[in-house]
Short mmCIF file of C-alpha atoms and ligand atoms in Angstrom, two decimals:
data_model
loop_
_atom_site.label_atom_id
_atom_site.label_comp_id
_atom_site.label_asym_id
_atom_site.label_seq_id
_atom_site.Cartn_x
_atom_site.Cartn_y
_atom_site.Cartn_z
CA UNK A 1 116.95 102.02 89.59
CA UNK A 2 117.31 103.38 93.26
CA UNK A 3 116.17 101.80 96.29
CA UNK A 4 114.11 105.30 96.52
CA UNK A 5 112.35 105.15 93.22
CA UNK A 6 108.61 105.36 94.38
CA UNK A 7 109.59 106.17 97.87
CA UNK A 8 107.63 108.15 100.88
CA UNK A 9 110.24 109.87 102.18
CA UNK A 10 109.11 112.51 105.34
CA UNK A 11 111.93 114.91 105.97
CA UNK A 12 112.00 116.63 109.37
CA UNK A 13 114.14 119.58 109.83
CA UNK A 14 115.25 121.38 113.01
CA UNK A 15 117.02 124.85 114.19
CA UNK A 16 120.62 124.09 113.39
CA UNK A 17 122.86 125.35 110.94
CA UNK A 18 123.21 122.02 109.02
CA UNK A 19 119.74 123.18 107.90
CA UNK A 20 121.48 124.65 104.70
CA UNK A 21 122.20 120.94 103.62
CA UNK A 22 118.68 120.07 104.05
CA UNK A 23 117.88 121.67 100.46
CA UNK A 24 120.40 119.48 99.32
CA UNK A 25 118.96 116.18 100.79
CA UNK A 26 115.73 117.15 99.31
CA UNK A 27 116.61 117.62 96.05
CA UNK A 28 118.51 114.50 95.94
CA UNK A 29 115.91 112.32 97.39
CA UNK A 30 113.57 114.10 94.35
CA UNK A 31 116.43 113.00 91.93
CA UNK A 32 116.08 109.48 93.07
CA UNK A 33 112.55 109.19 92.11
CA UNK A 34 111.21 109.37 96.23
CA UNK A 35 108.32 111.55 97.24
CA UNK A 36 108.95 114.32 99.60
CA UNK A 37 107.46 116.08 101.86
CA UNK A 38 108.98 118.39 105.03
CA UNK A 39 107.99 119.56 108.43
CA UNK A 40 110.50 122.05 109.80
CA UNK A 41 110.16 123.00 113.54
CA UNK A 42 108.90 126.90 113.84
CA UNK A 43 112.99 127.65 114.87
CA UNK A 44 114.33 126.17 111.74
CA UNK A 45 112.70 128.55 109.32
CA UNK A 46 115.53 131.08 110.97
CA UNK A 47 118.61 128.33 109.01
CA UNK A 48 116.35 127.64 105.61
CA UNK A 49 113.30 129.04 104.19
CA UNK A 50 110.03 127.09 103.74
CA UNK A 51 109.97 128.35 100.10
CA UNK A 52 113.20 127.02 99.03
CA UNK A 53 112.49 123.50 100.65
CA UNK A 54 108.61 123.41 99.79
CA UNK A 55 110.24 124.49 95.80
CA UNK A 56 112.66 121.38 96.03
CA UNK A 57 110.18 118.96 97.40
CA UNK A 58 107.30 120.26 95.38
CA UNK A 59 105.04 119.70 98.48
CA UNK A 60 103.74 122.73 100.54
CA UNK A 61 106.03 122.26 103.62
CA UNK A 62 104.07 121.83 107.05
CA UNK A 63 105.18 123.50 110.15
CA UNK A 64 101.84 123.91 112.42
CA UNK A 65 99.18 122.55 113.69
CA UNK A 66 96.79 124.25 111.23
CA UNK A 67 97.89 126.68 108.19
CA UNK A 68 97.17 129.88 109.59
CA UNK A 69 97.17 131.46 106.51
CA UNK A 70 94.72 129.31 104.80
CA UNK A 71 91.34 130.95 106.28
CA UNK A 72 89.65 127.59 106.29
CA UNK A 73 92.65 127.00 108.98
CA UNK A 74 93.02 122.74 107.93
CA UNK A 75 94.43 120.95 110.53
CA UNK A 76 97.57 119.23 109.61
CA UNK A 77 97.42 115.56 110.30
CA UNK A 78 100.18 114.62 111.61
CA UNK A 79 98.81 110.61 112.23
CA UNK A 80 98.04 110.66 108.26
CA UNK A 81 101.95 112.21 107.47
CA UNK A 82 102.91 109.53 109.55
CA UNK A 83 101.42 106.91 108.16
CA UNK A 84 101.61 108.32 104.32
CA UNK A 85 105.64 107.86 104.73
CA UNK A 86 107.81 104.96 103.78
CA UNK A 87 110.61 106.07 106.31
CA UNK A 88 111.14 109.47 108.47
CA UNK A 89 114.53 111.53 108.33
CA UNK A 90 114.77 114.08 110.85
CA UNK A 91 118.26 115.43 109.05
CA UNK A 92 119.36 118.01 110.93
CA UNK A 93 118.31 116.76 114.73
CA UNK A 94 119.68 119.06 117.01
CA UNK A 95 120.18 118.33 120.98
CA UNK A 96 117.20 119.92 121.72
CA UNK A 97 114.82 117.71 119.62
CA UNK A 98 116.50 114.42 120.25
CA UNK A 99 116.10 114.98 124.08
CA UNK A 100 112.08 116.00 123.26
CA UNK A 101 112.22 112.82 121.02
CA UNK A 102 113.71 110.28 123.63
CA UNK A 103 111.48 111.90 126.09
CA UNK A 104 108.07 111.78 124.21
CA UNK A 105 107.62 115.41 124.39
CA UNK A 106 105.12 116.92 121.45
CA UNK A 107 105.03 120.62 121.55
CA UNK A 108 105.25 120.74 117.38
CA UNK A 109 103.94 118.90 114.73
CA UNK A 110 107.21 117.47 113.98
CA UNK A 111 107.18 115.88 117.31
CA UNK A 112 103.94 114.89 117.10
CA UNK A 113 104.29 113.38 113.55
CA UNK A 114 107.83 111.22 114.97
CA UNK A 115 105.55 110.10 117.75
CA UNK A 116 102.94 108.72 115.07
CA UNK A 117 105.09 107.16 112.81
CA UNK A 118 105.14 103.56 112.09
CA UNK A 119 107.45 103.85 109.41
CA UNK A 120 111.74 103.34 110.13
CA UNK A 121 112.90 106.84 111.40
CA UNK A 122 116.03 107.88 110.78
CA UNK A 123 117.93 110.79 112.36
CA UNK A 124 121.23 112.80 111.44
CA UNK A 125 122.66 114.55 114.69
CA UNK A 126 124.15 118.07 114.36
CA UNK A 127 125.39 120.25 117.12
CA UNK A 128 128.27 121.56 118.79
CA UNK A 129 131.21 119.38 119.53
CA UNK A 130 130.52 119.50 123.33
CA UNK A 131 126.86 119.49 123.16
CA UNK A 132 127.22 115.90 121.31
CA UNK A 133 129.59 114.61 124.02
CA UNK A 134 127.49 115.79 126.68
CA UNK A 135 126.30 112.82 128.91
CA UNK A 136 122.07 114.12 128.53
CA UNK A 137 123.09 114.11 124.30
CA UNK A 138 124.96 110.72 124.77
CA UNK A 139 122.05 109.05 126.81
CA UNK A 140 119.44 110.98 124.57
CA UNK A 141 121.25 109.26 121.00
CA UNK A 142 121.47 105.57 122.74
CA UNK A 143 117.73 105.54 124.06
CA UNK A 144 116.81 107.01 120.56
CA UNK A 145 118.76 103.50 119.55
CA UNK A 146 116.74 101.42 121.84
CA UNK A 147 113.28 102.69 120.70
CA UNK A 148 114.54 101.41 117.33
CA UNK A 149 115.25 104.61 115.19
CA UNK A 150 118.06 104.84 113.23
CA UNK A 151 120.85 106.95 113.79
CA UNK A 152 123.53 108.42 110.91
CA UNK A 153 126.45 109.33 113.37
CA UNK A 154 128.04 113.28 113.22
CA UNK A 155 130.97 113.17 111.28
CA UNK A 156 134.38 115.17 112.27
CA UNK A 157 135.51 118.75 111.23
CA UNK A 158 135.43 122.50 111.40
CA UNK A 159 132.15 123.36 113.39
CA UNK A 160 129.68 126.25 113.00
CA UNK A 161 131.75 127.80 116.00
CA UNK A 162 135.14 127.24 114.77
CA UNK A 163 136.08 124.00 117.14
CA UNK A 164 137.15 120.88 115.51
CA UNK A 165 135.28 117.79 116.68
CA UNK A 166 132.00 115.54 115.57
CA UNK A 167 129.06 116.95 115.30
CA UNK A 168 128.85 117.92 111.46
CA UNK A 169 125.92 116.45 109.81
CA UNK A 170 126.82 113.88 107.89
CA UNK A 171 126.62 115.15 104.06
CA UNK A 172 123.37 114.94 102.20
CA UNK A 173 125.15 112.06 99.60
CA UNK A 174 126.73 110.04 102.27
CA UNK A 175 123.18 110.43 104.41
CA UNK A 176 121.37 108.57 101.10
CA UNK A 177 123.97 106.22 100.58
CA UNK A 178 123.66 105.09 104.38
CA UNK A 179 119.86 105.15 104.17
CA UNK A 180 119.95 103.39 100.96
CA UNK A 181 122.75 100.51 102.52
CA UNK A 182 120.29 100.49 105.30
CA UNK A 183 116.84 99.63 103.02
CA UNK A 184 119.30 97.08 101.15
CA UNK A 185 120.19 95.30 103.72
CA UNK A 186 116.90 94.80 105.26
CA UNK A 187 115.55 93.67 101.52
CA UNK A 188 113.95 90.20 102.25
CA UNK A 189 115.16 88.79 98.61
CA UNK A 190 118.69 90.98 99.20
CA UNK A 191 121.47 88.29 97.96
CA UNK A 192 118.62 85.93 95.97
CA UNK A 193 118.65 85.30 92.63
CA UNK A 194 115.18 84.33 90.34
CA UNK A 195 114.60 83.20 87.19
CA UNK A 196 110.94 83.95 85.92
CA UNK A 197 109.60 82.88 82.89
CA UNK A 198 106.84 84.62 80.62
CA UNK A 199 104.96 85.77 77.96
CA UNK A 200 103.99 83.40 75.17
CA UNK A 201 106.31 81.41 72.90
CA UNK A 202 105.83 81.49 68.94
CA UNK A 203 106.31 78.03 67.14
CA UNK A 204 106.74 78.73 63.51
CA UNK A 205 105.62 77.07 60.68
CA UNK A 206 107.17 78.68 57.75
CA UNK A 207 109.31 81.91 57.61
CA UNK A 208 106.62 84.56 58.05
CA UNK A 209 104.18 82.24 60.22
CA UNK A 210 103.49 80.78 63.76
CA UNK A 211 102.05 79.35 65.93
CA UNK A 212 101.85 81.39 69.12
CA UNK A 213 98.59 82.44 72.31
CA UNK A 214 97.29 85.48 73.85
CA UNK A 215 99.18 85.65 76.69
CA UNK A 216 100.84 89.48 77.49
CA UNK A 217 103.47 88.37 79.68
CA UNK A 218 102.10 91.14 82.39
CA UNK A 219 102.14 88.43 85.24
CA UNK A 220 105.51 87.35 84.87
CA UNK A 221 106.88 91.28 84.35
CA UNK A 222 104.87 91.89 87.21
CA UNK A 223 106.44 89.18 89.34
CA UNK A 224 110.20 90.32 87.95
CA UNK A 225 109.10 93.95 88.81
CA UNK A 226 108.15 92.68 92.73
CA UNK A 227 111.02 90.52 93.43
CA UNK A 228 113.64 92.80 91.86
CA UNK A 229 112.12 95.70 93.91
CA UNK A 230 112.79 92.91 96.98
CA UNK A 231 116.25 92.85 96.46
CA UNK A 232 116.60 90.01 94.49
CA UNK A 233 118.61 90.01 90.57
CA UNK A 234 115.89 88.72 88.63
CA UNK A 235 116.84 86.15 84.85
CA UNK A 236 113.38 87.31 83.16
CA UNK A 237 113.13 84.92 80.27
CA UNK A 238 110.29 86.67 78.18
CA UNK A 239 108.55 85.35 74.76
CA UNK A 240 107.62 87.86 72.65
CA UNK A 241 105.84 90.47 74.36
CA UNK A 242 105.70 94.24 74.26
CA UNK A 243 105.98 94.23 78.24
CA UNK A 244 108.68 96.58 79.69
CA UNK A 245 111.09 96.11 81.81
CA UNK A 246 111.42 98.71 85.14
CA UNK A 247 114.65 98.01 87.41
CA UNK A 248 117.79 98.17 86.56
CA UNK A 249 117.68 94.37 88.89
CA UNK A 250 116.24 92.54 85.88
CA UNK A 251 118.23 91.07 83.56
CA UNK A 252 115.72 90.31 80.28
CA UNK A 253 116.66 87.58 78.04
CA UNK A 254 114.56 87.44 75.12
CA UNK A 255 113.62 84.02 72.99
CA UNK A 256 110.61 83.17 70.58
CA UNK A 257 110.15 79.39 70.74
CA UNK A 258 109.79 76.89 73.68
CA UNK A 259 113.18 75.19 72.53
CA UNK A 260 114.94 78.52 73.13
CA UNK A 261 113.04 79.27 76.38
CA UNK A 262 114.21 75.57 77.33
CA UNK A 263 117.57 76.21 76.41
CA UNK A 264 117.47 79.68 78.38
CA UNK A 265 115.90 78.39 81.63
CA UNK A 266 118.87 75.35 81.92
CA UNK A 267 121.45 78.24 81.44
CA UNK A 268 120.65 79.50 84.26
CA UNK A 269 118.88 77.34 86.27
CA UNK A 270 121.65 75.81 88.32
CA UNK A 271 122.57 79.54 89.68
CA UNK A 272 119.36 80.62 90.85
CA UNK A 273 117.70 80.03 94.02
CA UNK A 274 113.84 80.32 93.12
CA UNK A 275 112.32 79.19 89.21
CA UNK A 276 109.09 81.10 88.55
CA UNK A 277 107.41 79.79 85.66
CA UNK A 278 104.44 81.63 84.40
CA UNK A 279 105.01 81.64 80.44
CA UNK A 280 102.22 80.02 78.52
CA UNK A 281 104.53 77.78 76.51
CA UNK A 282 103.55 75.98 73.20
CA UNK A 283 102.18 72.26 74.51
CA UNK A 284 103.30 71.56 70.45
CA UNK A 285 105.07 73.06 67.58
CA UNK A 286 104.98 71.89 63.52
CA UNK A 287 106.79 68.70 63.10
CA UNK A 288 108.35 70.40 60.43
CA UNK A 289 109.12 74.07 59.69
CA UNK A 290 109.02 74.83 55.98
CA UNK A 291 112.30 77.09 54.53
CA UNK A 292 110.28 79.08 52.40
CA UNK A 293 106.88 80.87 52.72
CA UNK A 294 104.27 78.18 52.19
CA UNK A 295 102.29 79.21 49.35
CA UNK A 296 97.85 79.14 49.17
CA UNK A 297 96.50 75.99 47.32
CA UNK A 298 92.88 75.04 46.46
CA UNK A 299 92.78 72.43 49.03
CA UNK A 300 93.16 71.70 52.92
CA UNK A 301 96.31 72.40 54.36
CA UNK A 302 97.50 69.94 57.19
CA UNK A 303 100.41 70.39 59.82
CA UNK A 304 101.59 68.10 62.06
CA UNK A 305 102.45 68.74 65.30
CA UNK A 306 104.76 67.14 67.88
CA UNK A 307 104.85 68.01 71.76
CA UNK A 308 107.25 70.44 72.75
CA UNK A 309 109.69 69.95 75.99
CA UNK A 310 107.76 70.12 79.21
CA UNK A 311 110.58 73.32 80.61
CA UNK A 312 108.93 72.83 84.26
CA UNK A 313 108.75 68.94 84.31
CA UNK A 314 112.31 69.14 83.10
CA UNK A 315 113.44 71.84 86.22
CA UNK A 316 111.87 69.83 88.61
CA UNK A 317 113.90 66.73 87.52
CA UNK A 318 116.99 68.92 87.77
CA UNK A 319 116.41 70.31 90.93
CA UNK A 320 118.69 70.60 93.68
CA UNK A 321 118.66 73.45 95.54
CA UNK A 322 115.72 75.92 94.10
CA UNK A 323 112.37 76.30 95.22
CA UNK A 324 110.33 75.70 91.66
CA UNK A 325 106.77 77.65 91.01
CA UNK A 326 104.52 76.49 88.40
CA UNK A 327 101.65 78.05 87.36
CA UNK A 328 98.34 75.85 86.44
CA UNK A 329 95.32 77.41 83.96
CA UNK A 330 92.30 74.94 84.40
CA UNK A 331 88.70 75.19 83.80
CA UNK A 332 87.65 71.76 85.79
CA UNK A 333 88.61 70.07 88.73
CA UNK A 334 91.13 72.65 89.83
CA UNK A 335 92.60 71.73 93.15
CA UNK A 336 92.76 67.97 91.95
CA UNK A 337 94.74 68.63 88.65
CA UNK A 338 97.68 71.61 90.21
CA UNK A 339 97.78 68.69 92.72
CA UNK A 340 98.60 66.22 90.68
CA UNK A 341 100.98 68.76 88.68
CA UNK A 342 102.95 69.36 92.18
CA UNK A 343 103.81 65.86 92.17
CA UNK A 344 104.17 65.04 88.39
CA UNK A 345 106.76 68.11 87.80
CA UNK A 346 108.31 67.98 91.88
CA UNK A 347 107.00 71.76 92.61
CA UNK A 348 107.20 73.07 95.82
CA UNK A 349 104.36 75.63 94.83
CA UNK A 350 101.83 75.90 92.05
CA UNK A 351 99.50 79.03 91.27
CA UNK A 352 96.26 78.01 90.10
CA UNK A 353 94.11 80.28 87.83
CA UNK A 354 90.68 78.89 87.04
CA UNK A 355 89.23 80.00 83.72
CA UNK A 356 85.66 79.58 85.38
CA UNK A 357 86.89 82.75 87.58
CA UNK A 358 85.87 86.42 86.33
CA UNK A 359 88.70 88.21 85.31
CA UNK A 360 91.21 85.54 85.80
CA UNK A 361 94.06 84.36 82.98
CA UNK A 362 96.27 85.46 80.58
CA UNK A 363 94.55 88.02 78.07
CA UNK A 364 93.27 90.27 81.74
CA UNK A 365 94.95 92.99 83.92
CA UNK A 366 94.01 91.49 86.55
CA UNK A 367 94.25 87.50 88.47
CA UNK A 368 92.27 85.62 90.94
CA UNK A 369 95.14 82.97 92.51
CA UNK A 370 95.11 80.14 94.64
CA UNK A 371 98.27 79.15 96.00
CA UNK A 372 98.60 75.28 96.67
CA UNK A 373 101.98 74.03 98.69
CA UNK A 374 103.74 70.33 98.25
CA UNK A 375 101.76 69.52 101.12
CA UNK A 376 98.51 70.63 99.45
CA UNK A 377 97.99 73.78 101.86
CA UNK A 378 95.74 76.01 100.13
CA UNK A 379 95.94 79.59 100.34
CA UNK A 380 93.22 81.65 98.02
CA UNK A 381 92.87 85.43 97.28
CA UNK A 382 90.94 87.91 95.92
CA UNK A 383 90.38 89.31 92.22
CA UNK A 384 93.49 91.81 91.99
CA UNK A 385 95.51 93.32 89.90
CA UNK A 386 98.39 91.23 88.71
CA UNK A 387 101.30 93.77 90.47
CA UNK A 388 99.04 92.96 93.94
CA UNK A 389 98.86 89.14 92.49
CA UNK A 390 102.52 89.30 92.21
CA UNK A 391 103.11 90.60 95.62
CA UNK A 392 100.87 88.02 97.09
CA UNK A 393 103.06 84.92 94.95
CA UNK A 394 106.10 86.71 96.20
CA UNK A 395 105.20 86.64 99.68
CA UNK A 396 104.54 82.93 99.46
CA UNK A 397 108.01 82.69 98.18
CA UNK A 398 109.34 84.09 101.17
CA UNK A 399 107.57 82.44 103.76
CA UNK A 400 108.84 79.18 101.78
CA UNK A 401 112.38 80.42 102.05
CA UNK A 402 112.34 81.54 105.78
CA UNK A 403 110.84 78.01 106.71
N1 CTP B 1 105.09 74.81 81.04
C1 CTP B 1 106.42 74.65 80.67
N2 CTP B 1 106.73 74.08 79.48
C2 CTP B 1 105.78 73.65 78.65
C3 CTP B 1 104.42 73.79 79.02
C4 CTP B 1 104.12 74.38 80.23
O1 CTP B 1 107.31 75.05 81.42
N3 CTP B 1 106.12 73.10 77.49
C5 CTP B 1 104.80 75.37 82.36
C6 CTP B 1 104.05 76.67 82.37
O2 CTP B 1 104.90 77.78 82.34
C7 CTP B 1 103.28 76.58 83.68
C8 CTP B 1 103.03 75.10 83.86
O3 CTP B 1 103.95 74.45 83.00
O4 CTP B 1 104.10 76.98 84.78
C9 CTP B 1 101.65 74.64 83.61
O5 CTP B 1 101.33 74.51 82.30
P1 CTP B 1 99.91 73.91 81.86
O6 CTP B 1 99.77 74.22 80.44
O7 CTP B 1 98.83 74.34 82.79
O8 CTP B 1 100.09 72.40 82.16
P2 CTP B 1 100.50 71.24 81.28
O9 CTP B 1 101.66 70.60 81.91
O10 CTP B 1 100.65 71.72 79.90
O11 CTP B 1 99.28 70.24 81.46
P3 CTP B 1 97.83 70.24 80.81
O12 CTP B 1 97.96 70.72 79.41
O13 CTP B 1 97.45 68.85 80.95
O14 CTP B 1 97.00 71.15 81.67
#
């Protein structure tokens, strides 16, 4: 999936003839699975047409202050466009509107918007060959630099007025690719690889039966989903569950018992940097598993049961490297027994549910966590949804991996 899937993306477009391309940018951005919307400066409308752009973006496309031709004349607020986008583009950015830029000048809403924005801002110089290599153009690009935007250089050819030099635009595919590089690179999980484990494991008895739990398998997804969208390739070991998988990061390996989930985790354990562990395993399976369907009598049926292999006890004996997450369901003295579970299966964190929480556990949408540390540092949060649960355990993880 792309790095834009789900993205805020805030085009700005100025008065120069690279303004053609802009369509193009749009409608690849839209192709990615981003969000768009555009603010052209008043001059640009002259190079590309509000229609075609607001068509491509399928956004209205702002220009003003207010919409004069809406009679209830709504301001446009260009704080809230700031703040709605993931990252600002001004693609093209003429000479004129990087000097207002470096200068803090705000005599249009797309001015005013760049001035707002908290987001990353990138800009795509196009102009004249001379106009870029004038000393004001040079000094404008570098202090545009400084202040922290972005800048995707000119490239070299056949100008608008016939010269050969830079200037050009960069083209609309090379401007995501750059962009997308860019968003990579920055990725706090980019280069990290995570094994997560979830869902619920199915011990069977007989050929048609098991022994198997509730559990949906949308907090471990959810945590895949997160850290894959982090930059990190993500070993999803998944019991049977009829979760999906969204990004293309993910790699889903699918078992049924906890022998195969054992089996699965050790494959790749040694290669990953961070274990996640939130499948509600089988604590025991049937002794013995009958070869053919086990047929109704008149009287009690017994079956024994013998423990299955502790998978997280068995990581943290193995561990070298990896930073290992356990997960702890409890209904009594919480805090006391994840503690003890730190130390028993050599965690560095453990995610503690308590059943005696409201809309906590496995069979919910949503999670109420408390994050405990090997040194017993206690972090809690609020009732959420398991993606914002996931989010909140994946932010741990980082913090543990900057330290
Ligand atoms: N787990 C595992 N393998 C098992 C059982 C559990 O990897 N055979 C993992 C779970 O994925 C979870 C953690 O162990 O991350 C906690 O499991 P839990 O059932 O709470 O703890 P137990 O070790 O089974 O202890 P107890 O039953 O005493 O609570």
């Amino acid at each position: 999936m792309s790095v834009f899937h789900g993205k805020k993306v805030l085009i700005g477009v100025t008065a120069g003839i690279a303004a053609y391309k802009t369509a193009n940018l749009v409608r690849l951005f839209i192709k990615s699975g981003a969000e768009v919307q555009v603010i052209m400066t008043p001059a640009s409308k002259d190079f590309v047409t509000p229609l075609t752009l607001s068509t491509l973006s399928k956004n209205p496309v702002h220009s003003t202050f207010y919409d004069q031709e809406d009679e209830n004349e709504l301001w446009n607020n260009h704080v809230e466009l700031g703040l709605w986008a993931d990252f600002m583009l001004i693609a093209p950015a003429t000479a004129n509107t990087l000097s207002k830029m470096t200068n803090g000048a705000c005599d249009n809403l797309l001015l005013a918007t760049y001035l707002s924005a908290k987001c990353p801002v990138y800009f795509a110089p196009a102009m004249d060959l001379d106009m870029y290599k004038h000393p004001s153009t040079l000094d404008s690009l570098n202090k545009l630099q400084e202040f922290g935007n972005i800048m995707i250089p000119a490239t070299s050819g056949e100008l608008a007025s016939g010269l050969v030099g830079q200037g050009r635009m960069a083209e609309p595919e090379d401007i995501l690719s750059f962009i997308e590089k860019d968003i990579y690179y920055k990725l706090p999980l980019r280069s990290k690889r995570i094994l997560i484990t979830a869902g619920p494991t199915y011990e069977a008895i007989d050929p048609v039966r098991f022994i198997g739990n509730h559990s949906s398998g949308k907090m471990g997804f959810e945590l895949a989903h997160t850290a894959a969208t982090l930059g990190a390739k993500v070993f999803l070991v998944a019991g049977p569950s009829a979760q999906k998988v969204q990004h293309s990061a993910i790699e889903r390996i699918d078992v049924r018992s906890a022998e195969e989930m054992y089996q699965a985790c050790h494959e790749y354990y040694a290669s990953v940097d961070v274990a996640i562990l939130s499948a509600a395993v089988a604590d025991y399976r049937p002794k013995n598993v009958a070869d053919q369907k086990i047929k109704k009598k008149d009287v009690s049926l017994t079956i024994e049961l013998e423990p299955t292999k502790d998978i997280l006890k068995s990581l943290g004996e193995a561990k070298e490297h990896q930073l290992l997450v356990g997960f702890a369901l409890e209904t009594n003295n919480e805090i006391a027994n994840a503690e003890a579970k730190i130390r028993k299966k050599n965690l560095d964190l453990i995610v503690l549910n308590s059943l005696r929480d409201k809309g906590a556990g496995f069979a919910t949408d949503t999670n109420k966590i408390t994050i405990i540390d090997a040194d017993f540092e206690q972090t809690s949060f609020e009732l959420k949804s398991k993606r914002e649960v996931s989010v909140d355990i994946v932010n741990e993880i980082i913090q543990k991996l900057d330290a």
